[in-house]
């Protein structure tokens, strides 16, 4: 299993960014997927999840209305569109596979860093 | 969303047994998952479900649940167990999951 995130970088407050996560080594279209972030020196924070076919999406209160999760099963790719970014969104964003028979995030990428600063 | 509470830091002498706890209302309904995170690395599952260990995780790691409290026990802690440990479970509210704040384990 491999999850490879990209799209992070430096963005100004109020700006937008799109993160991508390319999956390989498993049947991507059989698993729910999520984004989890970790601010520098802080703990893990669940951000958003999407069901197998993309019909159901979920968001943390802190990003609701600003972030949009989506997936392209034909491309084995997970996305996170982020708008109205603020300094509080600065974090390492991980892509994670929901496995363990629906009990845990059993695979993680190495993360992509988003820095929001002027 | 619900909360999961963990002690910020715990220490253990090399070779001794240590227990890390996680408290929250969601734990009355759902099993906990424990993740280990070492500096600069992504989290790794050490315990999930009803005390299940993924392949490659030493059997010195075990988990238990009682009421609103989940525990991760490391029996005979090794230097390589020094890491941050996070609990995680399904949430009773609208969001699917919630993480604990993490416990920094120091092996002396």
mmCIF file of C-alpha atoms in Angstrom:
data_model
loop_
_atom_site.group_PDB
_atom_site.id
_atom_site.type_symbol
_atom_site.label_atom_id
_atom_site.label_comp_id
_atom_site.label_asym_id
_atom_site.label_seq_id
_atom_site.Cartn_x
_atom_site.Cartn_y
_atom_site.Cartn_z
ATOM 1 C CA UNK A 1 0.000 0.000 0.000
ATOM 2 C CA UNK A 2 1.296 3.420 -0.912
ATOM 3 C CA UNK A 3 -0.307 6.807 -0.490
ATOM 4 C CA UNK A 4 1.497 9.745 -2.073
ATOM 5 C CA UNK A 5 0.291 13.237 -1.214
ATOM 6 C CA UNK A 6 1.129 16.374 -3.163
ATOM 7 C CA UNK A 7 -0.068 19.914 -3.628
ATOM 8 C CA UNK A 8 1.075 21.493 -0.402
ATOM 9 C CA UNK A 9 3.023 24.721 -0.272
ATOM 10 C CA UNK A 10 3.051 28.312 0.892
ATOM 11 C CA UNK A 11 -0.206 30.213 0.418
ATOM 12 C CA UNK A 12 -1.368 33.617 1.609
ATOM 13 C CA UNK A 13 -4.228 33.986 4.087
ATOM 14 C CA UNK A 14 -7.526 33.802 2.261
ATOM 15 C CA UNK A 15 -5.991 31.749 -0.510
ATOM 16 C CA UNK A 16 -6.829 28.337 -1.903
ATOM 17 C CA UNK A 17 -5.002 25.099 -2.467
ATOM 18 C CA UNK A 18 -5.795 21.644 -3.796
ATOM 19 C CA UNK A 19 -4.171 18.595 -2.276
ATOM 20 C CA UNK A 20 -3.960 15.258 -4.075
ATOM 21 C CA UNK A 21 -3.258 11.746 -2.855
ATOM 22 C CA UNK A 22 -2.455 9.009 -5.339
ATOM 23 C CA UNK A 23 -3.058 5.505 -4.013
ATOM 24 C CA UNK A 24 -1.488 2.258 -5.123
ATOM 25 C CA UNK A 25 -1.140 -1.309 -3.908
ATOM 26 C CA UNK A 26 -4.795 -1.849 -3.003
ATOM 27 C CA UNK A 27 -8.263 -1.590 -4.518
ATOM 28 C CA UNK A 28 -8.789 2.129 -3.975
ATOM 29 C CA UNK A 29 -12.455 1.933 -4.958
ATOM 30 C CA UNK A 30 -13.207 -0.412 -2.063
ATOM 31 C CA UNK A 31 -12.136 1.819 0.815
ATOM 32 C CA UNK A 32 -13.293 5.007 2.464
ATOM 33 C CA UNK A 33 -10.546 7.611 2.600
ATOM 34 C CA UNK A 34 -9.733 10.555 4.820
ATOM 35 C CA UNK A 35 -7.512 13.546 5.381
ATOM 36 C CA UNK A 36 -5.890 14.027 8.775
ATOM 37 C CA UNK A 37 -3.708 17.014 9.610
ATOM 38 C CA UNK A 38 -1.086 17.807 12.182
ATOM 39 C CA UNK A 39 -0.092 21.358 13.001
ATOM 40 C CA UNK A 40 3.602 21.855 13.840
ATOM 41 C CA UNK A 41 4.306 20.363 17.260
ATOM 42 C CA UNK A 42 0.654 19.466 17.777
ATOM 43 C CA UNK A 43 -1.516 16.353 17.706
ATOM 44 C CA UNK A 44 -3.494 14.647 15.002
ATOM 45 C CA UNK A 45 -6.731 16.247 13.844
ATOM 46 C CA UNK A 46 -9.221 14.486 11.628
ATOM 47 C CA UNK A 47 -10.210 16.816 8.777
ATOM 48 C CA UNK A 48 -12.504 15.048 6.348
ATOM 49 C CA UNK A 49 -13.664 11.647 5.103
ATOM 50 C CA UNK A 50 -15.319 10.333 1.982
ATOM 51 C CA UNK A 51 -17.193 7.107 1.338
ATOM 52 C CA UNK A 52 -16.177 4.456 -1.168
ATOM 53 C CA UNK A 53 -18.068 5.933 -4.109
ATOM 54 C CA UNK A 54 -17.908 9.531 -2.923
ATOM 55 C CA UNK A 55 -21.598 9.819 -2.167
ATOM 56 C CA UNK A 56 -21.061 10.668 1.491
ATOM 57 C CA UNK A 57 -18.628 13.240 2.800
ATOM 58 C CA UNK A 58 -17.840 14.406 6.320
ATOM 59 C CA UNK A 59 -15.964 17.399 7.675
ATOM 60 C CA UNK A 60 -14.566 18.631 10.943
ATOM 61 C CA UNK A 61 -16.318 21.728 12.257
ATOM 62 C CA UNK A 62 -13.067 23.674 11.791
ATOM 63 C CA UNK A 63 -13.111 23.210 7.999
ATOM 64 C CA UNK A 64 -16.819 22.805 7.218
ATOM 65 C CA UNK A 65 -17.814 25.123 4.394
ATOM 66 C CA UNK A 66 -14.213 25.858 3.384
ATOM 67 C CA UNK A 67 -12.822 22.449 2.427
ATOM 68 C CA UNK A 68 -14.200 19.945 -0.071
ATOM 69 C CA UNK A 69 -13.129 16.324 -0.247
ATOM 70 C CA UNK A 70 -13.536 14.336 -3.431
ATOM 71 C CA UNK A 71 -12.164 11.258 -5.138
ATOM 72 C CA UNK A 72 -11.624 9.908 -8.633
ATOM 73 C CA UNK A 73 -11.726 6.124 -8.418
ATOM 74 C CA UNK A 74 -10.673 5.795 -12.059
ATOM 75 C CA UNK A 75 -7.449 7.607 -11.192
ATOM 76 C CA UNK A 76 -7.001 6.125 -7.697
ATOM 77 C CA UNK A 77 -6.802 9.677 -6.413
ATOM 78 C CA UNK A 78 -8.165 11.502 -3.383
ATOM 79 C CA UNK A 79 -8.445 15.285 -3.320
ATOM 80 C CA UNK A 80 -8.903 18.061 -0.803
ATOM 81 C CA UNK A 81 -9.888 21.471 -2.083
ATOM 82 C CA UNK A 82 -9.155 24.124 0.517
ATOM 83 C CA UNK A 83 -10.498 27.680 0.401
ATOM 84 C CA UNK A 84 -10.321 30.694 2.706
ATOM 85 C CA UNK A 85 -7.165 29.423 4.295
ATOM 86 C CA UNK A 86 -5.901 30.949 7.522
ATOM 87 C CA UNK A 87 -2.790 30.577 9.659
ATOM 88 C CA UNK A 88 -4.669 28.026 11.762
ATOM 89 C CA UNK A 89 -4.715 25.715 8.745
ATOM 90 C CA UNK A 90 -0.919 25.480 8.664
ATOM 91 C CA UNK A 91 -0.205 21.788 9.064
ATOM 92 C CA UNK A 92 1.112 18.593 7.576
ATOM 93 C CA UNK A 93 -1.819 17.003 5.774
ATOM 94 C CA UNK A 94 -1.937 13.207 5.689
ATOM 95 C CA UNK A 95 -3.999 11.042 3.387
ATOM 96 C CA UNK A 96 -5.234 7.938 5.231
ATOM 97 C CA UNK A 97 -7.010 4.735 4.233
ATOM 98 C CA UNK A 98 -9.857 3.521 6.420
ATOM 99 C CA UNK A 99 -9.172 -0.151 6.946
ATOM 100 C CA UNK A 100 -8.919 -2.739 9.723
ATOM 101 C CA UNK A 101 -12.385 -3.902 8.650
ATOM 102 C CA UNK A 102 -13.735 -0.448 9.249
ATOM 103 C CA UNK A 103 -11.972 0.145 12.524
ATOM 104 C CA UNK A 104 -8.919 2.294 11.878
ATOM 105 C CA UNK A 105 -6.699 4.285 9.545
ATOM 106 C CA UNK A 106 -4.452 1.400 8.563
ATOM 107 C CA UNK A 107 -2.305 3.169 5.983
ATOM 108 C CA UNK A 108 -0.975 6.707 5.866
ATOM 109 C CA UNK A 109 0.984 8.744 3.406
ATOM 110 C CA UNK A 110 4.004 10.782 4.433
ATOM 111 C CA UNK A 111 2.045 14.013 4.284
ATOM 112 C CA UNK A 112 2.181 17.275 2.388
ATOM 113 C CA UNK A 113 2.921 20.523 4.203
ATOM 114 C CA UNK A 114 0.567 23.459 3.923
ATOM 115 C CA UNK A 115 1.856 26.781 5.217
ATOM 116 C CA UNK A 116 -0.485 29.747 5.353
ATOM 117 C CA UNK A 117 1.439 32.971 5.786
ATOM 118 C CA UNK A 118 1.756 36.419 4.283
ATOM 119 C CA UNK B 1 -17.605 16.641 18.274
ATOM 120 C CA UNK B 2 -16.794 14.396 21.215
ATOM 121 C CA UNK B 3 -13.441 14.449 22.958
ATOM 122 C CA UNK B 4 -10.872 11.846 23.887
ATOM 123 C CA UNK B 5 -8.633 12.758 26.804
ATOM 124 C CA UNK B 6 -5.075 11.506 27.223
ATOM 125 C CA UNK B 7 -2.309 12.321 29.676
ATOM 126 C CA UNK B 8 0.185 14.604 27.892
ATOM 127 C CA UNK B 9 3.256 12.673 28.990
ATOM 128 C CA UNK B 10 4.176 9.360 30.573
ATOM 129 C CA UNK B 11 7.559 7.839 31.351
ATOM 130 C CA UNK B 12 8.692 4.278 31.960
ATOM 131 C CA UNK B 13 11.952 2.637 32.872
ATOM 132 C CA UNK B 14 13.475 0.389 30.246
ATOM 133 C CA UNK B 15 11.985 -3.083 30.497
ATOM 134 C CA UNK B 16 9.135 -2.072 32.766
ATOM 135 C CA UNK B 17 5.403 -2.013 32.032
ATOM 136 C CA UNK B 18 3.524 1.165 31.227
ATOM 137 C CA UNK B 19 -0.144 1.907 30.600
ATOM 138 C CA UNK B 20 -1.403 4.827 28.550
ATOM 139 C CA UNK B 21 -5.072 5.726 28.941
ATOM 140 C CA UNK B 22 -7.718 7.419 26.858
ATOM 141 C CA UNK B 23 -11.067 8.617 28.181
ATOM 142 C CA UNK B 24 -14.198 9.655 26.369
ATOM 143 C CA UNK B 25 -17.889 8.986 26.004
ATOM 144 C CA UNK B 26 -17.417 7.546 22.504
ATOM 145 C CA UNK B 27 -15.431 4.680 24.034
ATOM 146 C CA UNK B 28 -18.610 3.332 25.619
ATOM 147 C CA UNK B 29 -19.897 2.555 22.125
ATOM 148 C CA UNK B 30 -16.875 2.039 19.886
ATOM 149 C CA UNK B 31 -13.571 0.219 19.984
ATOM 150 C CA UNK B 32 -10.427 2.325 20.207
ATOM 151 C CA UNK B 33 -7.454 2.344 17.873
ATOM 152 C CA UNK B 34 -4.002 3.201 19.148
ATOM 153 C CA UNK B 35 -1.396 4.808 16.877
ATOM 154 C CA UNK B 36 2.305 5.214 17.471
ATOM 155 C CA UNK B 37 4.048 8.190 15.898
ATOM 156 C CA UNK B 38 7.781 8.701 15.969
ATOM 157 C CA UNK B 39 9.379 12.062 15.089
ATOM 158 C CA UNK B 40 9.206 12.830 11.390
ATOM 159 C CA UNK B 41 7.123 9.765 10.619
ATOM 160 C CA UNK B 42 3.494 9.044 9.848
ATOM 161 C CA UNK B 43 1.378 7.322 12.508
ATOM 162 C CA UNK B 44 1.318 3.532 12.654
ATOM 163 C CA UNK B 45 -1.481 1.392 14.079
ATOM 164 C CA UNK B 46 -0.386 -0.675 17.073
ATOM 165 C CA UNK B 47 -3.777 -1.804 18.429
ATOM 166 C CA UNK B 48 -7.238 -1.802 16.837
ATOM 167 C CA UNK B 49 -10.630 -3.341 17.453
ATOM 168 C CA UNK B 50 -10.870 -5.745 20.355
ATOM 169 C CA UNK B 51 -7.141 -5.841 21.158
ATOM 170 C CA UNK B 52 -5.919 -6.697 17.647
ATOM 171 C CA UNK B 53 -2.318 -6.130 16.602
ATOM 172 C CA UNK B 54 -1.392 -5.592 12.945
ATOM 173 C CA UNK B 55 1.326 -7.854 11.627
ATOM 174 C CA UNK B 56 4.751 -6.661 12.667
ATOM 175 C CA UNK B 57 3.625 -5.104 15.938
ATOM 176 C CA UNK B 58 5.319 -6.805 18.907
ATOM 177 C CA UNK B 59 3.117 -8.716 21.315
ATOM 178 C CA UNK B 60 4.292 -6.514 24.174
ATOM 179 C CA UNK B 61 1.580 -4.102 22.970
ATOM 180 C CA UNK B 62 -1.940 -4.844 24.201
ATOM 181 C CA UNK B 63 -5.182 -2.978 24.641
ATOM 182 C CA UNK B 64 -8.224 -3.068 26.857
ATOM 183 C CA UNK B 65 -11.465 -1.186 27.395
ATOM 184 C CA UNK B 66 -13.611 -0.502 30.440
ATOM 185 C CA UNK B 67 -16.563 1.825 30.318
ATOM 186 C CA UNK B 68 -15.385 5.174 28.992
ATOM 187 C CA UNK B 69 -11.690 4.351 29.340
ATOM 188 C CA UNK B 70 -9.364 2.573 26.933
ATOM 189 C CA UNK B 71 -5.852 1.519 27.836
ATOM 190 C CA UNK B 72 -2.725 0.690 25.886
ATOM 191 C CA UNK B 73 -0.235 -1.415 27.815
ATOM 192 C CA UNK B 74 3.370 -1.956 26.821
ATOM 193 C CA UNK B 75 4.812 -4.888 28.755
ATOM 194 C CA UNK B 76 8.570 -4.601 28.899
ATOM 195 C CA UNK B 77 9.016 -1.243 27.207
ATOM 196 C CA UNK B 78 11.939 -0.930 24.799
ATOM 197 C CA UNK B 79 13.889 2.141 23.777
ATOM 198 C CA UNK B 80 12.276 2.008 20.339
ATOM 199 C CA UNK B 81 8.836 2.389 21.932
ATOM 200 C CA UNK B 82 9.604 6.009 22.783
ATOM 201 C CA UNK B 83 7.070 7.911 20.706
ATOM 202 C CA UNK B 84 3.788 9.795 20.744
ATOM 203 C CA UNK B 85 0.707 7.624 21.139
ATOM 204 C CA UNK B 86 -2.741 8.670 19.976
ATOM 205 C CA UNK B 87 -6.090 7.050 20.620
ATOM 206 C CA UNK B 88 -8.837 7.274 18.038
ATOM 207 C CA UNK B 89 -12.334 5.953 17.694
ATOM 208 C CA UNK B 90 -15.599 6.502 15.951
ATOM 209 C CA UNK B 91 -17.570 9.499 17.171
ATOM 210 C CA UNK B 92 -21.054 9.566 18.579
ATOM 211 C CA UNK B 93 -21.759 12.849 16.809
ATOM 212 C CA UNK B 94 -21.832 13.791 13.143
ATOM 213 C CA UNK B 95 -18.112 13.480 12.484
ATOM 214 C CA UNK B 96 -16.961 9.911 11.826
ATOM 215 C CA UNK B 97 -13.879 9.882 14.013
ATOM 216 C CA UNK B 98 -12.107 11.694 16.816
ATOM 217 C CA UNK B 99 -8.482 11.635 18.014
ATOM 218 C CA UNK B 100 -7.116 11.986 21.495
ATOM 219 C CA UNK B 101 -4.614 14.741 22.175
ATOM 220 C CA UNK B 102 -1.720 12.320 22.327
ATOM 221 C CA UNK B 103 0.635 11.001 25.007
ATOM 222 C CA UNK B 104 4.390 11.429 24.746
ATOM 223 C CA UNK B 105 6.042 8.270 26.063
ATOM 224 C CA UNK B 106 9.595 8.538 27.344
ATOM 225 C CA UNK B 107 11.592 5.389 27.989
ATOM 226 C CA UNK B 108 14.193 6.057 30.666
#
